[in-house]
Amino acid sequence: MSLLSLAHFSVIDADPLALIDAAADAGFDGVGLRLVAPPGAAPIVPVVGDAALQRAIRERLRARAVALRDVEAIWITPETRVADLLPVLEVAAALGARSVIVSGNDSDESRLVDHLGQLCEAAARCGLRVMLEFLPYTQVRTLGDAHALLTRVRPADAGILVDALHLSRSGGSPSDLARYDPGLFSLVHLCDAPAAIPARAALRDEARGGRLLPGEGGLPLMALLHAVPRDAVIAVEAPSAAAAGLPPAARAKAAFAASRSLLARLGR
């Protein structure tokens, strides 16, 4: 059976404890937790620095039999100081996370390589795998860009997060994954969207609130799931402004049902 996780961004208005409960009630066996808000994103409930909340999260994960699969979302920008991110990595490890999601948005390639290398080393010391996510509205836009960056950094252990929407909107296709080591793809973000690619200026808004549940759009999701390892964690990340009025629990249940239906067609 595939490991199904609920990405925090699908129910970003849920605090960490409500996120865990929504995932467990829906049937997910894992969650992703946002510890760092990306630039321009809405504020989140602070977890780093709140020891009581960290204890409560660990207890809730254990009580609900839900695993913390990953934490997000570190953006490497010109202003990044890796030393300032160490508390995030330490909290992620203490909560039991296995991966940390990172994006690169610095036009100075040498500085980006240096900062990503430092971050990969710090994450590895905490037992975390960096999953580099490419986004078509950042400096690391495509699957090829992400692989080229990792080739320059040469980390001991890092992978590439493939988001179904970003793969499509960057001009890629699931067949592109066959060019690379499948071991890179241990985490996938699953969602759907219309097959037609919107204007570049609209890509970020679509990613943050215009996604559909798996099976509701025209993305080649079956081909993507065929292309990744069977033991990859499949995290449903489908924030939708149209569904924002529903409680997090209802959105989580709909996300699980849609994803389970898709996986059943694959025999998983």
mmCIF file of C-alpha atoms in Angstrom:
data_model
loop_
_atom_site.group_PDB
_atom_site.id
_atom_site.type_symbol
_atom_site.label_atom_id
_atom_site.label_comp_id
_atom_site.label_asym_id
_atom_site.label_seq_id
_atom_site.Cartn_x
_atom_site.Cartn_y
_atom_site.Cartn_z
ATOM 1 C CA MET A 1 0.000 0.000 0.000
ATOM 2 C CA SER A 2 1.202 3.514 -0.746
ATOM 3 C CA LEU A 3 1.837 5.887 2.160
ATOM 4 C CA LEU A 4 -0.729 8.702 2.008
ATOM 5 C CA SER A 5 0.050 11.947 3.779
ATOM 6 C CA LEU A 6 -1.927 15.160 4.174
ATOM 7 C CA ALA A 7 0.133 18.231 3.315
ATOM 8 C CA HIS A 8 -0.511 21.091 5.696
ATOM 9 C CA PHE A 9 -1.142 23.455 2.777
ATOM 10 C CA SER A 10 -4.332 21.529 1.941
ATOM 11 C CA VAL A 11 -5.794 22.712 5.256
ATOM 12 C CA ILE A 12 -3.441 25.566 6.070
ATOM 13 C CA ASP A 13 -6.003 27.218 8.341
ATOM 14 C CA ALA A 14 -5.812 24.221 10.705
ATOM 15 C CA ASP A 15 -3.432 24.525 13.647
ATOM 16 C CA PRO A 16 -0.969 21.627 14.068
ATOM 17 C CA LEU A 17 -3.194 19.618 16.418
ATOM 18 C CA ALA A 18 -6.284 20.113 14.258
ATOM 19 C CA LEU A 19 -4.221 19.087 11.229
ATOM 20 C CA ILE A 20 -3.290 15.790 12.882
ATOM 21 C CA ASP A 21 -6.870 15.096 13.928
ATOM 22 C CA ALA A 22 -8.238 15.914 10.468
ATOM 23 C CA ALA A 23 -5.693 13.607 8.835
ATOM 24 C CA ALA A 24 -6.346 10.750 11.236
ATOM 25 C CA ASP A 25 -10.122 11.022 10.979
ATOM 26 C CA ALA A 26 -9.916 11.013 7.185
ATOM 27 C CA GLY A 27 -7.690 7.923 7.020
ATOM 28 C CA PHE A 28 -4.247 9.391 6.265
ATOM 29 C CA ASP A 29 -1.275 7.717 7.925
ATOM 30 C CA GLY A 30 0.927 10.804 7.776
ATOM 31 C CA VAL A 31 1.016 14.584 7.697
ATOM 32 C CA GLY A 32 3.311 17.335 6.554
ATOM 33 C CA LEU A 33 3.669 20.264 8.951
ATOM 34 C CA ARG A 34 4.436 23.858 8.008
ATOM 35 C CA LEU A 35 7.091 25.206 10.374
ATOM 36 C CA VAL A 36 8.208 28.085 8.137
ATOM 37 C CA ALA A 37 5.855 30.275 6.115
ATOM 38 C CA PRO A 38 7.087 30.897 2.543
ATOM 39 C CA PRO A 39 7.574 34.535 1.470
ATOM 40 C CA GLY A 40 4.224 36.231 1.019
ATOM 41 C CA ALA A 41 2.239 33.412 2.625
ATOM 42 C CA ALA A 42 -0.184 33.787 5.504
ATOM 43 C CA PRO A 43 1.239 33.575 9.028
ATOM 44 C CA ILE A 44 1.260 30.178 10.718
ATOM 45 C CA VAL A 45 0.936 29.003 14.306
ATOM 46 C CA PRO A 46 4.503 29.250 15.658
ATOM 47 C CA VAL A 47 5.864 25.859 16.679
ATOM 48 C CA VAL A 48 9.579 26.595 16.866
ATOM 49 C CA GLY A 49 10.226 28.099 20.280
ATOM 50 C CA ASP A 50 7.040 26.717 21.855
ATOM 51 C CA ALA A 51 8.120 23.671 23.852
ATOM 52 C CA ALA A 52 4.618 23.029 25.201
ATOM 53 C CA LEU A 53 3.119 22.918 21.723
ATOM 54 C CA GLN A 54 5.910 20.648 20.523
ATOM 55 C CA ARG A 55 5.111 18.195 23.349
ATOM 56 C CA ALA A 56 1.426 18.351 22.472
ATOM 57 C CA ILE A 57 2.189 17.634 18.803
ATOM 58 C CA ARG A 58 4.304 14.595 19.681
ATOM 59 C CA GLU A 59 1.590 13.286 21.979
ATOM 60 C CA ARG A 60 -1.156 13.833 19.397
ATOM 61 C CA LEU A 61 0.856 12.123 16.646
ATOM 62 C CA ARG A 62 1.373 9.123 18.905
ATOM 63 C CA ALA A 63 -2.221 9.004 20.131
ATOM 64 C CA ARG A 64 -3.672 9.218 16.614
ATOM 65 C CA ALA A 65 -1.082 6.852 15.051
ATOM 66 C CA VAL A 66 -0.081 9.476 12.476
ATOM 67 C CA ALA A 67 3.516 9.931 11.340
ATOM 68 C CA LEU A 68 5.118 13.283 10.626
ATOM 69 C CA ARG A 69 6.453 12.714 7.104
ATOM 70 C CA ASP A 70 7.915 16.130 6.371
ATOM 71 C CA VAL A 71 8.128 19.764 7.410
ATOM 72 C CA GLU A 72 8.080 22.821 5.163
ATOM 73 C CA ALA A 73 8.804 25.278 3.656
ATOM 74 C CA ILE A 74 12.323 26.668 3.662
ATOM 75 C CA TRP A 75 12.983 29.079 0.799
ATOM 76 C CA ILE A 76 16.638 29.852 0.121
ATOM 77 C CA THR A 77 16.780 33.530 -0.838
ATOM 78 C CA PRO A 78 19.583 36.104 -0.986
ATOM 79 C CA GLU A 79 18.838 36.940 2.655
ATOM 80 C CA THR A 80 19.082 33.348 3.909
ATOM 81 C CA ARG A 81 21.318 32.615 6.887
ATOM 82 C CA VAL A 82 21.537 28.859 7.354
ATOM 83 C CA ALA A 83 22.504 29.278 10.999
ATOM 84 C CA ASP A 84 19.115 30.911 11.625
ATOM 85 C CA LEU A 85 17.383 27.769 10.300
ATOM 86 C CA LEU A 86 19.045 25.327 12.689
ATOM 87 C CA PRO A 87 16.226 25.594 15.292
ATOM 88 C CA VAL A 88 13.722 24.635 12.564
ATOM 89 C CA LEU A 89 15.726 21.528 11.692
ATOM 90 C CA GLU A 90 16.144 20.582 15.337
ATOM 91 C CA VAL A 91 12.415 20.895 16.037
ATOM 92 C CA ALA A 92 11.593 18.924 12.897
ATOM 93 C CA ALA A 93 13.855 16.096 14.025
ATOM 94 C CA ALA A 94 12.485 16.175 17.574
ATOM 95 C CA LEU A 95 8.946 15.839 16.220
ATOM 96 C CA GLY A 96 9.953 12.787 14.184
ATOM 97 C CA ALA A 97 10.024 14.249 10.669
ATOM 98 C CA ARG A 98 12.020 12.466 7.985
ATOM 99 C CA SER A 99 12.210 15.185 5.311
ATOM 100 C CA VAL A 100 12.405 18.957 5.036
ATOM 101 C CA ILE A 101 11.061 20.674 1.914
ATOM 102 C CA VAL A 102 13.320 23.358 0.441
ATOM 103 C CA SER A 103 12.966 25.716 -2.531
ATOM 104 C CA GLY A 104 15.672 27.785 -4.187
ATOM 105 C CA ASN A 105 14.938 31.394 -5.097
ATOM 106 C CA ASP A 106 18.285 33.149 -5.394
ATOM 107 C CA SER A 107 19.553 34.332 -8.781
ATOM 108 C CA ASP A 108 23.152 34.181 -7.537
ATOM 109 C CA GLU A 109 23.862 30.552 -8.376
ATOM 110 C CA SER A 110 27.119 30.312 -6.422
ATOM 111 C CA ARG A 111 25.448 31.630 -3.282
ATOM 112 C CA LEU A 112 22.484 29.318 -3.804
ATOM 113 C CA VAL A 113 24.811 26.323 -4.152
ATOM 114 C CA ASP A 114 26.691 27.336 -1.004
ATOM 115 C CA HIS A 115 23.568 27.866 1.092
ATOM 116 C CA LEU A 116 21.889 24.682 -0.112
ATOM 117 C CA GLY A 117 25.045 22.718 0.632
ATOM 118 C CA GLN A 118 25.182 24.114 4.155
ATOM 119 C CA LEU A 119 21.504 23.355 4.676
ATOM 120 C CA CYS A 120 21.861 19.784 3.404
ATOM 121 C CA GLU A 121 24.765 19.170 5.791
ATOM 122 C CA ALA A 122 22.842 20.621 8.746
ATOM 123 C CA ALA A 123 19.723 18.619 7.879
ATOM 124 C CA ALA A 124 21.718 15.397 7.562
ATOM 125 C CA ARG A 125 23.152 15.943 11.040
ATOM 126 C CA CYS A 126 19.550 16.066 12.289
ATOM 127 C CA GLY A 127 18.576 12.906 10.405
ATOM 128 C CA LEU A 128 16.510 14.819 7.852
ATOM 129 C CA ARG A 129 16.520 14.454 4.086
ATOM 130 C CA VAL A 130 16.297 17.671 2.111
ATOM 131 C CA MET A 131 13.652 17.437 -0.617
ATOM 132 C CA LEU A 132 14.332 20.173 -3.164
ATOM 133 C CA GLU A 133 11.101 21.422 -4.716
ATOM 134 C CA PHE A 134 11.126 23.158 -8.081
ATOM 135 C CA LEU A 135 8.498 25.829 -8.711
ATOM 136 C CA PRO A 136 8.008 27.576 -12.064
ATOM 137 C CA TYR A 137 7.881 31.012 -10.399
ATOM 138 C CA THR A 138 11.252 30.680 -8.596
ATOM 139 C CA GLN A 139 14.849 30.494 -9.763
ATOM 140 C CA VAL A 140 14.721 26.672 -9.642
ATOM 141 C CA ARG A 141 11.884 26.320 -12.122
ATOM 142 C CA THR A 142 12.060 22.807 -13.546
ATOM 143 C CA LEU A 143 12.945 19.230 -12.728
ATOM 144 C CA GLY A 144 16.104 19.689 -14.775
ATOM 145 C CA ASP A 145 17.018 22.824 -12.806
ATOM 146 C CA ALA A 146 16.601 20.947 -9.525
ATOM 147 C CA HIS A 147 18.732 18.036 -10.666
ATOM 148 C CA ALA A 148 21.448 20.354 -12.006
ATOM 149 C CA LEU A 149 21.525 22.201 -8.681
ATOM 150 C CA LEU A 150 21.870 18.994 -6.688
ATOM 151 C CA THR A 151 24.604 17.866 -9.063
ATOM 152 C CA ARG A 152 26.570 21.001 -8.198
ATOM 153 C CA VAL A 153 25.911 20.709 -4.470
ATOM 154 C CA ARG A 154 26.569 16.954 -4.315
ATOM 155 C CA PRO A 155 24.855 16.417 -0.936
ATOM 156 C CA ALA A 156 25.254 13.127 0.891
ATOM 157 C CA ASP A 157 21.509 12.582 0.811
ATOM 158 C CA ALA A 158 18.920 14.809 -0.822
ATOM 159 C CA GLY A 159 16.021 14.263 -3.161
ATOM 160 C CA ILE A 160 13.683 16.117 -5.468
ATOM 161 C CA LEU A 161 10.074 16.766 -4.548
ATOM 162 C CA VAL A 162 7.853 16.447 -7.606
ATOM 163 C CA ASP A 163 4.600 18.362 -7.315
ATOM 164 C CA ALA A 164 2.088 17.318 -9.961
ATOM 165 C CA LEU A 165 1.043 20.919 -10.602
ATOM 166 C CA HIS A 166 4.567 22.347 -10.765
ATOM 167 C CA LEU A 167 5.719 19.559 -13.070
ATOM 168 C CA SER A 168 2.947 20.442 -15.504
ATOM 169 C CA ARG A 169 3.280 24.216 -15.232
ATOM 170 C CA SER A 170 7.057 24.079 -15.733
ATOM 171 C CA GLY A 171 6.548 22.306 -19.060
ATOM 172 C CA GLY A 172 7.525 18.873 -17.766
ATOM 173 C CA SER A 173 5.848 15.494 -17.927
ATOM 174 C CA PRO A 174 5.974 12.291 -15.868
ATOM 175 C CA SER A 175 8.149 10.651 -18.529
ATOM 176 C CA ASP A 176 10.925 13.110 -17.611
ATOM 177 C CA LEU A 177 11.478 11.298 -14.303
ATOM 178 C CA ALA A 178 12.913 8.272 -16.125
ATOM 179 C CA ARG A 179 16.063 10.296 -16.881
ATOM 180 C CA TYR A 180 17.071 10.357 -13.224
ATOM 181 C CA ASP A 181 17.776 8.053 -10.291
ATOM 182 C CA PRO A 182 14.350 6.942 -8.976
ATOM 183 C CA GLY A 183 15.732 7.127 -5.448
ATOM 184 C CA LEU A 184 15.518 10.907 -5.709
ATOM 185 C CA PHE A 185 11.728 10.808 -5.728
ATOM 186 C CA SER A 186 10.784 9.669 -2.221
ATOM 187 C CA LEU A 187 8.099 12.344 -1.779
ATOM 188 C CA VAL A 188 5.411 13.454 -4.233
ATOM 189 C CA HIS A 189 2.816 16.214 -3.973
ATOM 190 C CA LEU A 190 -0.454 15.099 -5.513
ATOM 191 C CA CYS A 191 -3.228 17.368 -6.774
ATOM 192 C CA ASP A 192 -5.059 18.044 -9.998
ATOM 193 C CA ALA A 193 -5.757 21.042 -12.215
ATOM 194 C CA PRO A 194 -7.002 21.835 -15.709
ATOM 195 C CA ALA A 195 -4.665 20.584 -18.412
ATOM 196 C CA ALA A 196 -4.330 24.061 -19.953
ATOM 197 C CA ILE A 197 -1.443 26.030 -18.475
ATOM 198 C CA PRO A 198 -2.396 29.549 -17.346
ATOM 199 C CA ALA A 199 -0.330 32.672 -17.996
ATOM 200 C CA ARG A 200 2.965 32.798 -16.124
ATOM 201 C CA ALA A 201 1.751 35.687 -13.962
ATOM 202 C CA ALA A 202 -1.102 33.504 -12.674
ATOM 203 C CA LEU A 203 0.960 30.443 -11.735
ATOM 204 C CA ARG A 204 1.583 31.369 -8.132
ATOM 205 C CA ASP A 205 -2.059 32.191 -7.446
ATOM 206 C CA GLU A 206 -3.120 28.899 -9.021
ATOM 207 C CA ALA A 207 -0.644 26.982 -6.860
ATOM 208 C CA ARG A 208 -1.843 28.671 -3.694
ATOM 209 C CA GLY A 209 -5.583 28.445 -4.187
ATOM 210 C CA GLY A 210 -6.618 27.083 -7.563
ATOM 211 C CA ARG A 211 -5.865 23.384 -7.301
ATOM 212 C CA LEU A 212 -8.316 20.511 -7.672
ATOM 213 C CA LEU A 213 -8.498 17.183 -5.889
ATOM 214 C CA PRO A 214 -6.848 14.217 -7.610
ATOM 215 C CA GLY A 215 -9.047 12.969 -10.451
ATOM 216 C CA GLU A 216 -10.977 16.226 -10.873
ATOM 217 C CA GLY A 217 -8.761 17.797 -13.540
ATOM 218 C CA GLY A 218 -6.627 16.983 -16.533
ATOM 219 C CA LEU A 219 -3.132 16.381 -15.156
ATOM 220 C CA PRO A 220 -1.494 12.999 -16.001
ATOM 221 C CA LEU A 221 -1.584 11.744 -12.429
ATOM 222 C CA MET A 222 -1.672 8.042 -13.263
ATOM 223 C CA ALA A 223 1.495 8.412 -15.325
ATOM 224 C CA LEU A 224 3.154 10.346 -12.495
ATOM 225 C CA LEU A 225 2.323 7.669 -9.928
ATOM 226 C CA HIS A 226 3.653 5.016 -12.294
ATOM 227 C CA ALA A 227 6.888 6.997 -12.609
ATOM 228 C CA VAL A 228 7.752 7.258 -8.900
ATOM 229 C CA PRO A 229 8.889 4.416 -6.612
ATOM 230 C CA ARG A 230 6.083 2.372 -5.069
ATOM 231 C CA ASP A 231 7.330 3.251 -1.587
ATOM 232 C CA ALA A 232 7.301 7.014 -2.199
ATOM 233 C CA VAL A 233 5.244 9.067 0.236
ATOM 234 C CA ILE A 234 2.278 10.563 -1.603
ATOM 235 C CA ALA A 235 1.268 13.821 0.053
ATOM 236 C CA VAL A 236 -1.989 15.412 -1.061
ATOM 237 C CA GLU A 237 -1.456 19.146 -1.495
ATOM 238 C CA ALA A 238 -4.593 20.626 -2.987
ATOM 239 C CA PRO A 239 -5.386 24.056 -1.545
ATOM 240 C CA SER A 240 -8.543 25.406 -3.115
ATOM 241 C CA ALA A 241 -10.094 28.813 -2.576
ATOM 242 C CA ALA A 242 -13.426 27.317 -3.675
ATOM 243 C CA ALA A 243 -13.355 24.812 -0.799
ATOM 244 C CA ALA A 244 -11.940 27.201 1.805
ATOM 245 C CA GLY A 245 -15.329 27.580 3.470
ATOM 246 C CA LEU A 246 -15.440 23.904 4.414
ATOM 247 C CA PRO A 247 -14.011 22.776 7.767
ATOM 248 C CA PRO A 248 -10.501 21.283 7.601
ATOM 249 C CA ALA A 249 -11.890 17.863 8.536
ATOM 250 C CA ALA A 250 -14.257 17.882 5.551
ATOM 251 C CA ARG A 251 -11.495 18.960 3.167
ATOM 252 C CA ALA A 252 -9.205 16.239 4.509
ATOM 253 C CA LYS A 253 -11.845 13.544 4.024
ATOM 254 C CA ALA A 254 -12.501 14.670 0.456
ATOM 255 C CA ALA A 255 -8.756 14.676 -0.289
ATOM 256 C CA PHE A 256 -8.318 11.176 1.102
ATOM 257 C CA ALA A 257 -11.304 9.751 -0.777
ATOM 258 C CA ALA A 258 -10.146 11.223 -4.086
ATOM 259 C CA SER A 259 -6.575 10.007 -3.614
ATOM 260 C CA ARG A 260 -7.596 6.552 -2.479
ATOM 261 C CA SER A 261 -9.813 6.180 -5.543
ATOM 262 C CA LEU A 262 -6.898 7.096 -7.813
ATOM 263 C CA LEU A 263 -4.508 4.713 -6.086
ATOM 264 C CA ALA A 264 -7.043 1.902 -6.260
ATOM 265 C CA ARG A 265 -6.889 2.167 -10.033
ATOM 266 C CA LEU A 266 -3.153 1.474 -9.725
ATOM 267 C CA GLY A 267 -3.712 -1.541 -7.488
ATOM 268 C CA ARG A 268 -2.193 0.203 -4.482
#
